[in-house]
Amino acid sequence: MIDQLLQYDSELFIYLNSLGSTTWDNLWLVITNKFASIPIYAILLYLVYKNFGWKFTAVVVVTTALMITFTDQLTNLAKDFFERPRPCQEASLEGVIRYVAPRCGKFSFFSGHATSTMAGAVFISLILRSRYKYLPFLMLFWAFLVSYSRVYVGVHYPLDIFTGMIVGALAGLSFYKLERYLQKRFATSA
């Protein structure tokens, strides 16, 4: 059953990856670059500060740093545990797929980009949803684009992306709850 699932995953990867063209490669390389999200996160940080002030923002920043560390380490543990070769490392896919990423890591399961981007999208959407009703949709759309970019550039299978997004959503929700707890704790001690 797992072999069949992985076969379907590989076939879906080949299909989705082959939809790309050199016309769009540079755009997807920008989207997949982790530094491309910095302006978005700076705007979100400003919105948090504008709506809630410095103390609240400080707790959000600390919680976000913990969340990023958690998702990064969890992703690395999963990759080392499962040791699923990335599509760009599979000899059987050489010449079949479009590989446009600047580098190809060794293992694939699950996507760190999908995990951390989805965690951030869920986390900040929950914090700002009462002030900006369309923000959750924009953030989830951004998380989806970043996640899909990993298939486009040839470094992750769709199952890696899907799993990363689920893990990221759960992490975002969990760290939102931690942030709420810390906000209440610091509000009562002040």
mmCIF file of C-alpha atoms in Angstrom:
data_model
loop_
_atom_site.group_PDB
_atom_site.id
_atom_site.type_symbol
_atom_site.label_atom_id
_atom_site.label_comp_id
_atom_site.label_asym_id
_atom_site.label_seq_id
_atom_site.Cartn_x
_atom_site.Cartn_y
_atom_site.Cartn_z
ATOM 1 C CA MET A 1 0.000 0.000 0.000
ATOM 2 C CA ILE A 2 2.784 2.469 0.874
ATOM 3 C CA ASP A 3 4.628 1.583 -2.331
ATOM 4 C CA GLN A 4 1.458 2.327 -4.319
ATOM 5 C CA LEU A 5 1.003 5.666 -2.512
ATOM 6 C CA LEU A 6 4.610 6.629 -3.251
ATOM 7 C CA GLN A 7 4.130 5.643 -6.892
ATOM 8 C CA TYR A 8 1.055 7.901 -7.166
ATOM 9 C CA ASP A 9 3.007 10.650 -5.424
ATOM 10 C CA SER A 10 5.831 10.314 -7.936
ATOM 11 C CA GLU A 11 3.419 10.365 -10.875
ATOM 12 C CA LEU A 12 1.652 13.453 -9.527
ATOM 13 C CA PHE A 13 5.031 15.111 -8.984
ATOM 14 C CA ILE A 14 6.073 14.428 -12.582
ATOM 15 C CA TYR A 15 2.770 15.834 -13.860
ATOM 16 C CA LEU A 16 2.862 19.001 -11.725
ATOM 17 C CA ASN A 17 6.568 19.588 -12.266
ATOM 18 C CA SER A 18 6.173 19.247 -16.044
ATOM 19 C CA LEU A 19 3.612 22.078 -16.090
ATOM 20 C CA GLY A 20 6.458 24.557 -15.614
ATOM 21 C CA SER A 21 8.246 26.467 -18.340
ATOM 22 C CA THR A 22 11.372 28.584 -18.595
ATOM 23 C CA THR A 23 9.111 31.640 -18.839
ATOM 24 C CA TRP A 24 8.027 31.204 -15.215
ATOM 25 C CA ASP A 25 11.199 29.700 -13.694
ATOM 26 C CA ASN A 26 12.573 32.970 -12.298
ATOM 27 C CA LEU A 27 9.261 33.872 -10.655
ATOM 28 C CA TRP A 28 9.074 30.484 -8.913
ATOM 29 C CA LEU A 29 12.721 30.717 -7.864
ATOM 30 C CA VAL A 30 11.907 34.037 -6.163
ATOM 31 C CA ILE A 31 8.817 32.568 -4.481
ATOM 32 C CA THR A 32 10.761 29.544 -3.216
ATOM 33 C CA ASN A 33 13.605 31.714 -1.871
ATOM 34 C CA LYS A 34 13.186 32.022 1.899
ATOM 35 C CA PHE A 35 14.329 35.649 1.826
ATOM 36 C CA ALA A 36 11.465 36.625 -0.502
ATOM 37 C CA SER A 37 9.053 36.396 2.439
ATOM 38 C CA ILE A 38 10.916 38.951 4.568
ATOM 39 C CA PRO A 39 8.927 41.977 3.279
ATOM 40 C CA ILE A 40 5.670 40.141 3.964
ATOM 41 C CA TYR A 41 6.741 39.272 7.497
ATOM 42 C CA ALA A 42 7.922 42.847 8.104
ATOM 43 C CA ILE A 43 4.495 44.164 7.097
ATOM 44 C CA LEU A 44 2.789 41.614 9.343
ATOM 45 C CA LEU A 45 5.037 42.567 12.255
ATOM 46 C CA TYR A 46 4.130 46.209 11.695
ATOM 47 C CA LEU A 47 0.412 45.323 11.688
ATOM 48 C CA VAL A 48 0.800 43.467 14.979
ATOM 49 C CA TYR A 49 2.624 46.434 16.511
ATOM 50 C CA LYS A 50 0.128 48.963 15.094
ATOM 51 C CA ASN A 51 -2.855 47.066 16.502
ATOM 52 C CA PHE A 52 -1.485 45.783 19.807
ATOM 53 C CA GLY A 53 1.632 47.723 20.863
ATOM 54 C CA TRP A 54 5.198 46.805 21.813
ATOM 55 C CA LYS A 55 4.616 44.372 24.686
ATOM 56 C CA PHE A 56 2.194 42.279 22.683
ATOM 57 C CA THR A 57 4.526 42.396 19.661
ATOM 58 C CA ALA A 58 7.487 41.255 21.757
ATOM 59 C CA VAL A 59 5.576 38.153 22.862
ATOM 60 C CA VAL A 60 4.570 37.468 19.241
ATOM 61 C CA VAL A 61 8.206 37.773 18.101
ATOM 62 C CA VAL A 62 9.466 35.392 20.812
ATOM 63 C CA THR A 63 6.691 32.890 20.095
ATOM 64 C CA THR A 64 7.392 33.120 16.358
ATOM 65 C CA ALA A 65 11.095 32.437 16.933
ATOM 66 C CA LEU A 66 10.196 29.371 19.002
ATOM 67 C CA MET A 67 7.770 28.199 16.317
ATOM 68 C CA ILE A 68 10.318 28.592 13.517
ATOM 69 C CA THR A 69 12.929 26.725 15.554
ATOM 70 C CA PHE A 70 10.440 23.959 16.322
ATOM 71 C CA THR A 71 9.283 23.498 12.716
ATOM 72 C CA ASP A 72 12.849 23.617 11.403
ATOM 73 C CA GLN A 73 14.114 21.004 13.847
ATOM 74 C CA LEU A 74 11.055 18.780 13.402
ATOM 75 C CA THR A 75 11.503 18.885 9.635
ATOM 76 C CA ASN A 76 15.174 17.953 9.935
ATOM 77 C CA LEU A 77 14.357 15.069 12.289
ATOM 78 C CA ALA A 78 11.716 13.744 9.870
ATOM 79 C CA LYS A 79 14.065 13.975 6.900
ATOM 80 C CA ASP A 80 16.817 12.157 8.780
ATOM 81 C CA PHE A 81 14.397 9.519 10.097
ATOM 82 C CA PHE A 82 12.572 8.718 6.835
ATOM 83 C CA GLU A 83 15.519 9.372 4.482
ATOM 84 C CA ARG A 84 13.297 9.654 1.428
ATOM 85 C CA PRO A 85 15.451 10.808 -1.491
ATOM 86 C CA ARG A 86 14.389 14.080 -3.079
ATOM 87 C CA PRO A 87 13.044 13.856 -6.646
ATOM 88 C CA CYS A 88 16.149 15.670 -7.892
ATOM 89 C CA GLN A 89 18.272 12.895 -6.336
ATOM 90 C CA GLU A 90 16.347 10.053 -8.002
ATOM 91 C CA ALA A 91 18.299 8.597 -10.920
ATOM 92 C CA SER A 92 15.049 7.191 -12.362
ATOM 93 C CA LEU A 93 13.666 10.756 -12.701
ATOM 94 C CA GLU A 94 16.754 12.239 -14.324
ATOM 95 C CA GLY A 95 15.794 13.671 -17.697
ATOM 96 C CA VAL A 96 12.096 13.263 -16.857
ATOM 97 C CA ILE A 97 11.659 16.168 -14.459
ATOM 98 C CA ARG A 98 12.424 19.862 -14.647
ATOM 99 C CA TYR A 99 15.014 20.654 -11.998
ATOM 100 C CA VAL A 100 15.421 24.431 -11.675
ATOM 101 C CA ALA A 101 16.423 24.840 -8.030
ATOM 102 C CA PRO A 102 19.896 26.208 -7.307
ATOM 103 C CA ARG A 103 20.698 23.172 -5.154
ATOM 104 C CA CYS A 104 19.251 19.826 -4.194
ATOM 105 C CA GLY A 105 19.427 18.480 -0.652
ATOM 106 C CA LYS A 106 19.679 14.796 0.071
ATOM 107 C CA PHE A 107 16.328 13.954 1.694
ATOM 108 C CA SER A 108 12.798 15.109 1.085
ATOM 109 C CA PHE A 109 10.221 14.170 3.714
ATOM 110 C CA PHE A 110 8.539 16.543 4.707
ATOM 111 C CA SER A 111 9.011 20.026 3.244
ATOM 112 C CA GLY A 112 10.463 22.599 5.618
ATOM 113 C CA HIS A 113 9.236 25.413 3.372
ATOM 114 C CA ALA A 114 5.676 24.066 3.492
ATOM 115 C CA THR A 115 5.842 23.474 7.246
ATOM 116 C CA SER A 116 7.242 26.831 8.311
ATOM 117 C CA THR A 117 5.224 28.897 5.831
ATOM 118 C CA MET A 118 1.960 27.235 6.801
ATOM 119 C CA ALA A 119 2.795 27.521 10.510
ATOM 120 C CA GLY A 120 3.432 31.236 10.073
ATOM 121 C CA ALA A 121 0.287 31.713 7.994
ATOM 122 C CA VAL A 122 -1.958 30.011 10.552
ATOM 123 C CA PHE A 123 -0.237 31.687 13.512
ATOM 124 C CA ILE A 124 -0.427 35.268 12.223
ATOM 125 C CA SER A 125 -3.888 34.759 10.729
ATOM 126 C CA LEU A 126 -5.248 33.737 14.107
ATOM 127 C CA ILE A 127 -3.629 36.751 15.774
ATOM 128 C CA LEU A 128 -4.843 39.335 13.248
ATOM 129 C CA ARG A 129 -8.095 37.782 12.007
ATOM 130 C CA SER A 130 -10.314 40.087 14.102
ATOM 131 C CA ARG A 131 -8.670 43.164 12.551
ATOM 132 C CA TYR A 132 -8.202 42.004 8.949
ATOM 133 C CA LYS A 133 -10.855 39.559 7.819
ATOM 134 C CA TYR A 134 -9.224 38.718 4.460
ATOM 135 C CA LEU A 135 -5.738 38.243 5.854
ATOM 136 C CA PRO A 136 -6.165 34.506 6.589
ATOM 137 C CA PHE A 137 -7.061 33.877 2.943
ATOM 138 C CA LEU A 138 -4.070 35.878 1.699
ATOM 139 C CA MET A 139 -1.715 34.121 4.109
ATOM 140 C CA LEU A 140 -2.995 30.654 3.213
ATOM 141 C CA PHE A 141 -2.654 31.535 -0.476
ATOM 142 C CA TRP A 142 0.958 32.637 0.131
ATOM 143 C CA ALA A 143 1.676 29.416 2.057
ATOM 144 C CA PHE A 144 0.238 27.386 -0.799
ATOM 145 C CA LEU A 145 2.352 29.254 -3.392
ATOM 146 C CA VAL A 146 5.563 28.795 -1.415
ATOM 147 C CA SER A 147 4.740 25.133 -0.858
ATOM 148 C CA TYR A 148 3.916 24.466 -4.507
ATOM 149 C CA SER A 149 7.127 26.223 -5.554
ATOM 150 C CA ARG A 150 9.051 23.296 -4.071
ATOM 151 C CA VAL A 151 7.378 20.920 -6.542
ATOM 152 C CA TYR A 152 7.877 23.391 -9.393
ATOM 153 C CA VAL A 153 11.644 23.689 -8.810
ATOM 154 C CA GLY A 154 11.962 19.892 -8.507
ATOM 155 C CA VAL A 155 12.951 19.329 -4.878
ATOM 156 C CA HIS A 156 9.809 17.960 -3.164
ATOM 157 C CA TYR A 157 7.066 15.501 -3.898
ATOM 158 C CA PRO A 158 3.409 16.550 -3.408
ATOM 159 C CA LEU A 159 3.116 14.239 -0.374
ATOM 160 C CA ASP A 160 6.047 16.097 1.213
ATOM 161 C CA ILE A 161 4.188 19.353 0.633
ATOM 162 C CA PHE A 162 0.836 18.080 1.890
ATOM 163 C CA THR A 163 2.386 16.580 5.028
ATOM 164 C CA GLY A 164 4.420 19.728 5.642
ATOM 165 C CA MET A 165 1.330 21.900 5.343
ATOM 166 C CA ILE A 166 -0.622 19.736 7.792
ATOM 167 C CA VAL A 167 2.255 19.684 10.305
ATOM 168 C CA GLY A 168 2.696 23.433 9.814
ATOM 169 C CA ALA A 169 -0.991 24.156 10.393
ATOM 170 C CA LEU A 170 -0.914 22.136 13.621
ATOM 171 C CA ALA A 171 2.269 23.913 14.731
ATOM 172 C CA GLY A 172 0.783 27.319 13.916
ATOM 173 C CA LEU A 173 -2.332 26.528 15.952
ATOM 174 C CA SER A 174 -0.292 25.167 18.868
ATOM 175 C CA PHE A 175 2.034 28.151 18.979
ATOM 176 C CA TYR A 176 -0.953 30.495 18.721
ATOM 177 C CA LYS A 177 -2.318 28.852 21.868
ATOM 178 C CA LEU A 178 1.096 29.263 23.521
ATOM 179 C CA GLU A 179 1.141 32.923 22.487
ATOM 180 C CA ARG A 180 -2.350 33.443 23.978
ATOM 181 C CA TYR A 181 -1.209 31.833 27.231
ATOM 182 C CA LEU A 182 1.920 34.009 27.374
ATOM 183 C CA GLN A 183 -0.074 37.170 26.612
ATOM 184 C CA LYS A 184 -2.460 36.390 29.506
ATOM 185 C CA ARG A 185 0.411 35.494 31.806
ATOM 186 C CA PHE A 186 2.301 38.717 31.122
ATOM 187 C CA ALA A 187 -0.884 40.815 31.247
ATOM 188 C CA THR A 188 -1.695 39.568 34.773
ATOM 189 C CA SER A 189 1.880 40.012 36.017
ATOM 190 C CA ALA A 190 2.160 43.596 34.748
#
